[in-house]
Coordinates of C-alpha atoms in Angstrom, one line a residue:
Chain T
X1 CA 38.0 -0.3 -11.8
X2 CA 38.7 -2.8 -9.8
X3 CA 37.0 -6.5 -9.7
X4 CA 35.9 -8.7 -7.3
X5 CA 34.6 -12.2 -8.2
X6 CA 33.7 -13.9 -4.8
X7 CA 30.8 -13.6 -2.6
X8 CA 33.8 -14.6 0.5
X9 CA 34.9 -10.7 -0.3
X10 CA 35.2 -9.5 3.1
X11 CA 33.3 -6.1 1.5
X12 CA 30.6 -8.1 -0.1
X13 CA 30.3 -10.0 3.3
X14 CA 29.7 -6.7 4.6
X15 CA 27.4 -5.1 2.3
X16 CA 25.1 -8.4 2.5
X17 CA 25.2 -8.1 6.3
X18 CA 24.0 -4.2 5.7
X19 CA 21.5 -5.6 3.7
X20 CA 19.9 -8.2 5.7
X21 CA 20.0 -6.9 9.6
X22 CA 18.8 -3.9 11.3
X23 CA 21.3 -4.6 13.7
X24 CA 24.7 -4.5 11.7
X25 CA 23.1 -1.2 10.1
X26 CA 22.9 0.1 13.2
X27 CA 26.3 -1.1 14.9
X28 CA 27.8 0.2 11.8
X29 CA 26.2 3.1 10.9
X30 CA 26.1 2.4 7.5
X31 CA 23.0 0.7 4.9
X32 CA 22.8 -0.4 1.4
X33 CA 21.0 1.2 -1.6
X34 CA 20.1 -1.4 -4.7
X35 CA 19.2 -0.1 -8.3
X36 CA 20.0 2.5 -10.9
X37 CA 16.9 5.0 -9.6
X38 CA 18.2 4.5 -5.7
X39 CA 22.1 4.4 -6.3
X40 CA 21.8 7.6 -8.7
X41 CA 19.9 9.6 -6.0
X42 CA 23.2 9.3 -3.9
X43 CA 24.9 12.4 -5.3
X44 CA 21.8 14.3 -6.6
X45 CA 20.9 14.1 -2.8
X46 CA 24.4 15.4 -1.8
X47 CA 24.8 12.3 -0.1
X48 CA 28.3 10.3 0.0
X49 CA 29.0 6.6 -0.8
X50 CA 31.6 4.6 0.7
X51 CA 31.7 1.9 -1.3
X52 CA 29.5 0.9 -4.9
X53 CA 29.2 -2.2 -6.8
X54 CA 28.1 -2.7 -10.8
X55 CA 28.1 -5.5 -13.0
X56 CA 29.7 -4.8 -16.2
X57 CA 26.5 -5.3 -17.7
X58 CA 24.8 -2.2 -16.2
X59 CA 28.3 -0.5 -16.4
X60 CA 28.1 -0.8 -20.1
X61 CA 24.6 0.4 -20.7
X62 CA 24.5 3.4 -18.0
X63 CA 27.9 4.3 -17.8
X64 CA 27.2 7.7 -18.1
X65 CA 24.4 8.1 -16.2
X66 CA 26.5 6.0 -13.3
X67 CA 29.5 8.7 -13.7
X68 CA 28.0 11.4 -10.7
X69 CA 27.8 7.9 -8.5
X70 CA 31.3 6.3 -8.7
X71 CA 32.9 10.3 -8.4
X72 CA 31.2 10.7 -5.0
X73 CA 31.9 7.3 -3.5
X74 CA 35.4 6.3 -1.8
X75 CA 35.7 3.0 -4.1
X76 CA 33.7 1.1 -6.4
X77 CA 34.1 -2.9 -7.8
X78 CA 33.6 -4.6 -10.3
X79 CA 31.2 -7.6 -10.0
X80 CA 30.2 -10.6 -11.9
X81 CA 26.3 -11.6 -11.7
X82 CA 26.9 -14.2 -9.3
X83 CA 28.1 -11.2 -7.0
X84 CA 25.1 -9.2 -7.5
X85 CA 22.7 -12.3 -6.9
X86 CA 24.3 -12.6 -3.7
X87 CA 24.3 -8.8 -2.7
X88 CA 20.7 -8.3 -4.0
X89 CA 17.1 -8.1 -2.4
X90 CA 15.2 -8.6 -5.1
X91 CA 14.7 -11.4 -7.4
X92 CA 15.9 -9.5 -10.7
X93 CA 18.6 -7.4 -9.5
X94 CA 19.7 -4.7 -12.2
X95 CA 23.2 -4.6 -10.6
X96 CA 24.5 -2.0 -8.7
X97 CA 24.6 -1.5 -5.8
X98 CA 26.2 1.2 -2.9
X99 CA 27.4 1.1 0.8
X100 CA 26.3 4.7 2.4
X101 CA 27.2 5.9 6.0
X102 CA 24.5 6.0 7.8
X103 CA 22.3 9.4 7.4
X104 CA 22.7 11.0 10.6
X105 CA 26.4 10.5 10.0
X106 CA 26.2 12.8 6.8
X107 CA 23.3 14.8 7.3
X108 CA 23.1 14.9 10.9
X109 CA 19.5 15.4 10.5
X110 CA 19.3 12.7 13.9
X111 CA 20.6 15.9 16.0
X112 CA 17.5 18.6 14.6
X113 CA 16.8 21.0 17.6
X114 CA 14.7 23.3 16.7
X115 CA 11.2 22.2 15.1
X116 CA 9.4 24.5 12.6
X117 CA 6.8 26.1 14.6
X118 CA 4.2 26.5 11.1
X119 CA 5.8 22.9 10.1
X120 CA 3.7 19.7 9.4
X121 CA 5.1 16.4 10.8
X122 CA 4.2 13.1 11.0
X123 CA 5.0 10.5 13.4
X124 CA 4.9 7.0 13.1
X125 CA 4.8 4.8 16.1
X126 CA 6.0 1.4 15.7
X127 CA 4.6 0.9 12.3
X128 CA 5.8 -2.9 11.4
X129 CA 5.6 -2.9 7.7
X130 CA 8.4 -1.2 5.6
X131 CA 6.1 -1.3 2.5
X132 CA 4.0 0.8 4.6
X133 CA 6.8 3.4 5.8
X134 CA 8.5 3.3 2.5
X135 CA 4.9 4.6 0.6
X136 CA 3.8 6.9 3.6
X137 CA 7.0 8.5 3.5
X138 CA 7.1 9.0 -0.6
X139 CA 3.2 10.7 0.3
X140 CA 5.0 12.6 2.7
X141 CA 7.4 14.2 0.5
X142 CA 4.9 14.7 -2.7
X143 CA 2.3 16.3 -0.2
X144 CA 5.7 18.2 0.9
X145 CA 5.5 17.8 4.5
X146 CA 8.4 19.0 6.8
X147 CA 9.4 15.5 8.4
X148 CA 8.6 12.5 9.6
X149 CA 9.6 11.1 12.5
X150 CA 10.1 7.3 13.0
X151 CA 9.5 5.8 16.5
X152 CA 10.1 1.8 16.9
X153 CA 9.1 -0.5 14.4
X154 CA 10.9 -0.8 10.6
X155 CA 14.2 0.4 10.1
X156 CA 14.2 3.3 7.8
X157 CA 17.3 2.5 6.2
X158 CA 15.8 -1.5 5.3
X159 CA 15.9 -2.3 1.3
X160 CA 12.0 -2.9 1.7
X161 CA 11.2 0.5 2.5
X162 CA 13.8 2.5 0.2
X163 CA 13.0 0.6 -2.5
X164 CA 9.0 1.5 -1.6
X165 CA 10.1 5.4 -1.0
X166 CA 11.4 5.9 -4.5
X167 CA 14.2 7.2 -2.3
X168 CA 11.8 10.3 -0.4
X169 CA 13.5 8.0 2.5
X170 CA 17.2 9.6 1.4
X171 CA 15.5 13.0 0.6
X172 CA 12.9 14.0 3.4
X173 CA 13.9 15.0 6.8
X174 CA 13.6 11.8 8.9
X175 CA 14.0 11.6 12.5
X176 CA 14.2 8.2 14.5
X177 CA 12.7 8.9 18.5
X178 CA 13.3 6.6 21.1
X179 CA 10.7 8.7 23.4
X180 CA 7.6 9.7 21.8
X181 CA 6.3 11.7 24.8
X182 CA 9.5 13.8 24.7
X183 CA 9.1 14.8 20.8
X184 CA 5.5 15.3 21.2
X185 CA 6.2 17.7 24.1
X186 CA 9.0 19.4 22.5
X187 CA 6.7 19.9 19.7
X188 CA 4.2 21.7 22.0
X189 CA 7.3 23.9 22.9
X190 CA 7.7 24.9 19.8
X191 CA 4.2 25.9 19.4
X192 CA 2.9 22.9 17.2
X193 CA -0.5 21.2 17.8
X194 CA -0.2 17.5 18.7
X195 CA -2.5 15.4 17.4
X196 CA -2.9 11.4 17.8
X197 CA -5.5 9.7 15.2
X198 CA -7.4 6.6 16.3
X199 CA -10.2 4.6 14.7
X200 CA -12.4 5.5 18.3
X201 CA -15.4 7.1 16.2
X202 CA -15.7 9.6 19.1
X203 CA -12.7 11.5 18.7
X204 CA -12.8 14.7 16.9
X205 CA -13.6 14.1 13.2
X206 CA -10.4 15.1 10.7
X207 CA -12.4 17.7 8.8
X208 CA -13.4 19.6 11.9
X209 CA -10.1 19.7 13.0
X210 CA -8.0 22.8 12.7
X211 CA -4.9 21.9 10.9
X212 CA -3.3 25.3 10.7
X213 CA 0.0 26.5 11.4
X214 CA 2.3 24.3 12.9
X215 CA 0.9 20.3 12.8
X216 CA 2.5 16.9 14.6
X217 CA 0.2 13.9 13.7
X218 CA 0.9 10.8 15.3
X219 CA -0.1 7.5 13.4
X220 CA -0.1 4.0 14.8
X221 CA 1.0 0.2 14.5
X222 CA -1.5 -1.7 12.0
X223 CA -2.7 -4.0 14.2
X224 CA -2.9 -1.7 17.7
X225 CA -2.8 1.5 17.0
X226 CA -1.1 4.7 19.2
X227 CA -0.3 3.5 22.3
X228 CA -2.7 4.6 25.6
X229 CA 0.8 6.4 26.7
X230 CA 0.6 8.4 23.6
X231 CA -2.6 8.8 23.4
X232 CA -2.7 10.5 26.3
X233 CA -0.4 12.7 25.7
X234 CA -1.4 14.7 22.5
X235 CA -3.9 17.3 22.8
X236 CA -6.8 16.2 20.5
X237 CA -7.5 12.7 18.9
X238 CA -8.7 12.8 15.7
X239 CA -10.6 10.5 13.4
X240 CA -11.2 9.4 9.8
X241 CA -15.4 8.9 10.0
X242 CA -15.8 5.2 8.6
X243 CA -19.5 3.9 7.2
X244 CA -19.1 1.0 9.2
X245 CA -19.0 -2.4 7.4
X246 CA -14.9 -2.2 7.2
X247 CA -12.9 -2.8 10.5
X248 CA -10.9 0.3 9.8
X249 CA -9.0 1.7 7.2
X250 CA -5.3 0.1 6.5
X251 CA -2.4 2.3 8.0
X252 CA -1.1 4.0 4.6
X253 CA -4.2 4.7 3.6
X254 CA -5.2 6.4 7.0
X255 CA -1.5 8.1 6.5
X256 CA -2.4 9.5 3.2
X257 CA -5.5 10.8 4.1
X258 CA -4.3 12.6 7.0
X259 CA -2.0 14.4 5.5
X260 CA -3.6 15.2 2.9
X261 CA -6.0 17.1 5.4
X262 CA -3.0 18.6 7.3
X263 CA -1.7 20.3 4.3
X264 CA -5.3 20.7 2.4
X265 CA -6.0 24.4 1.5
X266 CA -8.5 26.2 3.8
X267 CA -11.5 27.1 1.9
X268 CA -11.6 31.2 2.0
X269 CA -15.2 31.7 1.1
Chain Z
X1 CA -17.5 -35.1 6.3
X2 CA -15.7 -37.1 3.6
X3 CA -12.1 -36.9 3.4
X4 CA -10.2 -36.4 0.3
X5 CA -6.2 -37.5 0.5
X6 CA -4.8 -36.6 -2.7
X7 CA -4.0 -33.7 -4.6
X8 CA -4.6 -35.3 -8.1
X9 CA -8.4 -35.7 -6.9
X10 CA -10.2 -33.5 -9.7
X11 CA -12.4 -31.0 -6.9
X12 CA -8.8 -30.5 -5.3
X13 CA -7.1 -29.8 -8.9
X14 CA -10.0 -27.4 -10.2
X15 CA -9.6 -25.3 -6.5
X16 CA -5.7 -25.1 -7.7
X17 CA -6.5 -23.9 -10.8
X18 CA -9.1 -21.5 -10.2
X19 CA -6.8 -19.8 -7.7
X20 CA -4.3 -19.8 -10.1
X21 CA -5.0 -18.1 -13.1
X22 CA -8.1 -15.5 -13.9
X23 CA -8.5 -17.1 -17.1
X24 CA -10.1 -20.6 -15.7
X25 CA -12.3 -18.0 -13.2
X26 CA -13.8 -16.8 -16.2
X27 CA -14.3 -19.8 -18.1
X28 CA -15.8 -21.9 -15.1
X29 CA -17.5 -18.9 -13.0
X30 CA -15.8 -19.4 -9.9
X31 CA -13.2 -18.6 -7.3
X32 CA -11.7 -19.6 -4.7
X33 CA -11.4 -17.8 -1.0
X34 CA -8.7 -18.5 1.3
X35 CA -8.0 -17.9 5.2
X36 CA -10.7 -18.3 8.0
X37 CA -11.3 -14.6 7.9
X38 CA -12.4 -14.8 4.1
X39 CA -14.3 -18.3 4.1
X40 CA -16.5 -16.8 6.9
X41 CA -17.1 -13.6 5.3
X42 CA -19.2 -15.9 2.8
X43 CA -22.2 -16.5 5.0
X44 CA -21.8 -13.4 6.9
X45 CA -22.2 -11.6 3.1
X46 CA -25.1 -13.9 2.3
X47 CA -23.1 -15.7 -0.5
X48 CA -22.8 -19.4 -0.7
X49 CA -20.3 -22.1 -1.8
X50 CA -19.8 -24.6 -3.8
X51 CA -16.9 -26.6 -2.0
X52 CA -14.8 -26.0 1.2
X53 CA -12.1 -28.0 1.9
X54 CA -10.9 -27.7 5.6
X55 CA -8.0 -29.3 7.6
X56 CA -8.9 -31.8 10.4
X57 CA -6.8 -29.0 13.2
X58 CA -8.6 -26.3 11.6
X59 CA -12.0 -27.8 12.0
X60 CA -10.9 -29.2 15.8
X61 CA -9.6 -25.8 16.7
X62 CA -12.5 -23.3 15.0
X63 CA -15.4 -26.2 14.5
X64 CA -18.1 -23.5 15.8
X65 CA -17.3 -20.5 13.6
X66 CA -17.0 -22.6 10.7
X67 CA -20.5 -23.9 10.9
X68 CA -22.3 -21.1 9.3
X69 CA -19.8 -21.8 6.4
X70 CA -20.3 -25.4 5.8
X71 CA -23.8 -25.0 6.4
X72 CA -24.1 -22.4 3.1
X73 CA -21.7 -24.6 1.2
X74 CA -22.7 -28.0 -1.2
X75 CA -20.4 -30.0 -0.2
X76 CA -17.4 -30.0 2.6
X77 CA -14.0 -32.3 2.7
X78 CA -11.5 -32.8 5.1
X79 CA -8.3 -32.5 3.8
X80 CA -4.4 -33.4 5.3
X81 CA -1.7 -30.5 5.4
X82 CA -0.2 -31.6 2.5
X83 CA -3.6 -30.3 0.7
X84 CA -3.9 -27.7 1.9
X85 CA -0.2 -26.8 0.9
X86 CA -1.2 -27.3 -2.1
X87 CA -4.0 -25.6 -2.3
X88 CA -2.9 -22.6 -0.9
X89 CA -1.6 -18.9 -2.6
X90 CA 0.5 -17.9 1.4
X91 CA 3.6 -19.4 2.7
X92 CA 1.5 -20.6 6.0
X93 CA -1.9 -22.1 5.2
X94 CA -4.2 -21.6 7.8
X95 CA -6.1 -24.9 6.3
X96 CA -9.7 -23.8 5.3
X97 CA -10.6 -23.2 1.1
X98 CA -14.1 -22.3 -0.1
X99 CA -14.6 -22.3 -4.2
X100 CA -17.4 -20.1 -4.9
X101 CA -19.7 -19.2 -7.9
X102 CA -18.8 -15.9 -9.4
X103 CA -20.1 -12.7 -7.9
X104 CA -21.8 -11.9 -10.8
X105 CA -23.8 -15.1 -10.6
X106 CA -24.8 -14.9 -7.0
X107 CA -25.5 -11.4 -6.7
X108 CA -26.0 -10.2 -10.4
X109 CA -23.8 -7.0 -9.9
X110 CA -22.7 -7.2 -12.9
X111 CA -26.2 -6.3 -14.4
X112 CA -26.4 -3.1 -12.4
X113 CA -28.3 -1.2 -14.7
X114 CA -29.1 1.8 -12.5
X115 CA -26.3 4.2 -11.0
X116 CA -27.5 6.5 -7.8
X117 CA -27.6 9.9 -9.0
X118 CA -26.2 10.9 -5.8
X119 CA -23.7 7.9 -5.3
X120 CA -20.0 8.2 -4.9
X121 CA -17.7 6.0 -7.4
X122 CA -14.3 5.3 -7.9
X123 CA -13.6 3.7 -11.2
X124 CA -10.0 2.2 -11.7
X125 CA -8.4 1.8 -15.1
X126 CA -6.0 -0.6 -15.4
X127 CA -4.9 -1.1 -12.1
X128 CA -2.3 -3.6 -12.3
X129 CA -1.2 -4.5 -8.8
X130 CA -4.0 -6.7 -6.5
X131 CA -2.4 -5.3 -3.5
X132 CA -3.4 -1.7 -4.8
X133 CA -6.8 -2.5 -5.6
X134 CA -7.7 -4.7 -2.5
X135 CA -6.2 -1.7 -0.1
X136 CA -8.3 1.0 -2.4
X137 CA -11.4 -1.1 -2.2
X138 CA -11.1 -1.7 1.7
X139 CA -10.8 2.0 1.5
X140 CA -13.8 2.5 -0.7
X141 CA -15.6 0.1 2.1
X142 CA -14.3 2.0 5.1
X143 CA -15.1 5.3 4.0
X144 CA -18.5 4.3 2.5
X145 CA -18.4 5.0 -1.4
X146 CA -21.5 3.4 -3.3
X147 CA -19.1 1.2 -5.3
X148 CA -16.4 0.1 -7.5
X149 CA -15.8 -0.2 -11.5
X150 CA -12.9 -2.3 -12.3
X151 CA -12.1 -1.8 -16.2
X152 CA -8.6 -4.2 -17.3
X153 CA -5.9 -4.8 -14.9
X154 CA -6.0 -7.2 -12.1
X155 CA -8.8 -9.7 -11.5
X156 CA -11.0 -8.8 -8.6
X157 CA -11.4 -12.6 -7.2
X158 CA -7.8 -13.1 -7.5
X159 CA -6.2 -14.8 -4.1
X160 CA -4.2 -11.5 -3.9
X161 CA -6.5 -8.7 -4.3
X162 CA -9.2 -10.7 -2.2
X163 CA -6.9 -11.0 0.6
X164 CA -5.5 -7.6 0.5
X165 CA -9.0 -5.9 0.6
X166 CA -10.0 -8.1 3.9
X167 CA -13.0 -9.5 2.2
X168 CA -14.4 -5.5 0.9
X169 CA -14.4 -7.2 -2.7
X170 CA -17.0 -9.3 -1.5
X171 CA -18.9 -6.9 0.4
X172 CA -18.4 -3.4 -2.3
X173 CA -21.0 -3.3 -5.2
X174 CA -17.9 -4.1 -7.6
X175 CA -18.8 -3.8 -11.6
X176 CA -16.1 -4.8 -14.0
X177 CA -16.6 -3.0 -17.0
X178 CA -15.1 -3.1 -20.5
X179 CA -16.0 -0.1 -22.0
X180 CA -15.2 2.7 -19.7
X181 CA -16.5 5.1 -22.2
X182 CA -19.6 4.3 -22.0
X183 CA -19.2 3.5 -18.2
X184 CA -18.6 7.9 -18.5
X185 CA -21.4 8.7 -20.8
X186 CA -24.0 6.4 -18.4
X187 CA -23.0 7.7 -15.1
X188 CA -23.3 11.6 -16.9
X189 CA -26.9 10.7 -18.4
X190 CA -27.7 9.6 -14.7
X191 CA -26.7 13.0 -13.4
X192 CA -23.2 12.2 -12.1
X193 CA -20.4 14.7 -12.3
X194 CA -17.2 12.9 -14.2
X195 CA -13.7 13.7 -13.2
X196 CA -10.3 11.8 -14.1
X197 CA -7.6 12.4 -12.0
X198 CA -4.0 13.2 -13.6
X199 CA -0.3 14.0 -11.8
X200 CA -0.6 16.7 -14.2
X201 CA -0.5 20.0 -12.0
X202 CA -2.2 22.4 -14.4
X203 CA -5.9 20.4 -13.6
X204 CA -8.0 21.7 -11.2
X205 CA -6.5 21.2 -7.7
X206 CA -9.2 18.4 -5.8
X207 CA -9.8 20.7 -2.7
X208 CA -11.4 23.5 -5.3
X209 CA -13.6 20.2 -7.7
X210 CA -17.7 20.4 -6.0
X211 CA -17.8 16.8 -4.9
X212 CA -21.5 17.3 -3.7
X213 CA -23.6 15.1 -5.2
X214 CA -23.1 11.8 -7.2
X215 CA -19.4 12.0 -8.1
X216 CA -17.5 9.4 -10.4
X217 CA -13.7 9.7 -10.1
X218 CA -11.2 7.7 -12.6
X219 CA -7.8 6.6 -10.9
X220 CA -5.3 5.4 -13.5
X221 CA -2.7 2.4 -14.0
X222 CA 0.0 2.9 -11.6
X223 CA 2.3 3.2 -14.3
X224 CA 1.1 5.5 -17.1
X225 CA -2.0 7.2 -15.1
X226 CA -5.5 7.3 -17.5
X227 CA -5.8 7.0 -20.7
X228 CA -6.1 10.1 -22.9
X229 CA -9.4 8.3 -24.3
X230 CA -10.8 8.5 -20.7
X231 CA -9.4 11.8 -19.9
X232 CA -11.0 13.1 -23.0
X233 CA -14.3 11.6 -22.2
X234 CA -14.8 12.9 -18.3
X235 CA -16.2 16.4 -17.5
X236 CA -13.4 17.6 -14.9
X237 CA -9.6 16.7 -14.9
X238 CA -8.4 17.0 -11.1
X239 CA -5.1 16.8 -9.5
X240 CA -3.6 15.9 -6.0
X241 CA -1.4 19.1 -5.3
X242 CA 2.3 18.2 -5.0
X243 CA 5.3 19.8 -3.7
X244 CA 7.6 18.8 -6.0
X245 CA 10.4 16.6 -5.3
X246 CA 8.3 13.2 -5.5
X247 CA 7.5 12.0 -8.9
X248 CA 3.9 11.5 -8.2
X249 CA 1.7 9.5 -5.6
X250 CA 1.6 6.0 -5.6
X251 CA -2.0 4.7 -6.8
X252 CA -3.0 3.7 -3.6
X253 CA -2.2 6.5 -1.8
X254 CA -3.6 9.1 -4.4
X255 CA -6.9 6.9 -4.6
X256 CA -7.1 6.9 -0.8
X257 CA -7.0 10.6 -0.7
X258 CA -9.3 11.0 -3.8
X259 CA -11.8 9.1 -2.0
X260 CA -11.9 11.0 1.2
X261 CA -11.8 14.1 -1.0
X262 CA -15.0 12.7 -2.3
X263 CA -17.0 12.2 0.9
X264 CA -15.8 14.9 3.0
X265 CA -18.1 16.9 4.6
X266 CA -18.4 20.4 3.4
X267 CA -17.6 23.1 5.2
X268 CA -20.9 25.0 6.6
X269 CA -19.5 28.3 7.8

């Protein structure tokens, strides 16, 4: 393999400006995973790597386990520690590290048509913290929930929120919107029931709602909430009930209750 | 108000320390509350102070809403940014500091000797992050649960869990117990039902567990879940159905949805 030693490597350059800007992501369509648990669900998600870098150190002790990794990506480098301080996001890194083409470039999941008409989506609407979209979206996948779909806010493909995903980020069907009145309506199309949550105590309390079949929740920024526009435009609002003394309830934990509810077993009885 | 300039003066050193380390809260009794939002939650909760510290633009710009506070506290400095720099757990200080006796002091919580036979508690063991139990108790708050045991783990009055639980720590009947055991045996002698929860998927799934009545529910450390001892010793094992691919929930997000589990109205038809 290979060895680079400076951080002026014009691929290092490269994968620290993937790591630290939404922006270079975007222009070129490509992001960085960081650690053994992310860089190892590369190929068991069929996913390709362009480029990888490990430290001899990790090399030596998961060699094996890093095998599947370096025969699915187009190169990998050697790299001293002082490489993988400057590559890293973390404090501790553990030394390895991967360039990935973007995910609608492999998966072309950014080009779904057709929505499941008995699916359950959620959609988050400028949600700001990637802490936040990294844990709603690993609830998404354990509750197994069709997809999520991201509109405005954090970057999907951020270090924060993979690293908060466990990777259900790389697994789960995610879709980035520009126009949330467009999905929600194309979801009405496809015979799903829109529904926009809200803290307003006088929407339609979430137990009372009727969550079968095919499901689009939207969920808000933290600080403001669905926007009036989308509000608007979903057919029923719906509600946590709160007791009161707290302000409201912190957006992943009003996530992770609501879909729990959209997936939650009808009682037969 | 009397100004204090330096931060070797004693009152400022012991405020440093008590925000610093759970040990010296335990030793001296007290803690310390940060932020404008969390100093005035102390008269607004009916707790008092010992100390605030304040900075002379804080006071200028919010004089009128701190009044309440520096009229429950002993004694009130003014204090320069560099103080309050040092003083302070967050990267941007808002400038105000209130060290305050230990709940169990002012409000004798910890003596709770009674449980509501028809109450609804969560009981965490060994929660280790204070970002994860500050969200679960503002949860807990929000969706109106009777209150909190807090057995091991993080410190309830630390700078990070108060912070994260926008003041709910101060507000929630919060008992720290030791023997969780015995916690189990009291709340089943006071006709409570007992229930640990567990990733494992052979427990009985939560939408099927009869949550009527006074319910106490054990979340786990994030890591390794709840003890066998504990699991042993509660009447019901329950589990958050999963789909699969995910590993497990994250202990916020589970606890969120155990809660709401716990509360939600039952189904009349």
């Amino acid at each position: 393999m290979e060895r680079i030693t400076s951080v002026q490597n014009p691929k290092v350059k490269r994968a620290v400006r993937l790591m630290s800007s939404a922006r270079a992501r975007r222009e070129e369509g490509a992001f960085v995973l960081e650690g053994l648990r992310l860089c190892l669900d590369v190929p068991r998600s069929g996913l390709t790597a362009e480029t990888v870098f490990v430290t001899d150190e990790l090399l030596a002790r998961h060699g094996d386990e890093l095998e599947p990794l370096l025969a699915c990506a187009e190169e990998a480098f050697l790299v001293p520690e002082h490489v993988a301080e400057r590559l890293s996001d973390t404090r501790n890194p553990q030394g390895v590290f991967c360039v990935c083409p973007s995910l609608d470039k492999q998966t072309g999941r950014n080009k779904m048509k057709q929505m499941d008409a008995a699916g359950k989506y959620l959609l988050l609407e400028n949600v700001q913290d990637p802490a936040n979209l990294g844990a709603i979206s690993r609830t998404a996948e354990a509750l197994g929930l069709t997809g999520l779909f991201v509109s405005g806010g954090c970057d999907v493909t951020g270090p924060k929120a993979l690293r908060a995903s466990m990777g259900a980020l790389l697994r789960l069907p995610v879709l980035m919107t520009d126009n949330v009145t467009e999905t929600i309506q194309q979801a009405e199309k496809s015979g799903i029931k829109t529904f926009a949550s809200t803290p307003d105590q006088t929407a339609l309390p979430i137990a009372s709602a009727d969550f079968r079949g095919g499901v689009l929740v939207v969920v808000g920024n933290e600080a403001n909430g669905v926007t009036e526009e989308t509000l608007a435009c979903c057919q029923t609002r719906i509600t946590i009930p709160m007791s009161g003394r707290a302000e409201s309830l912190n957006a992943g934990a009003a996530a992770s209750i609501l879909m729990w509810e959209m997936v939650r077993p009808y009682e037969t009885s």
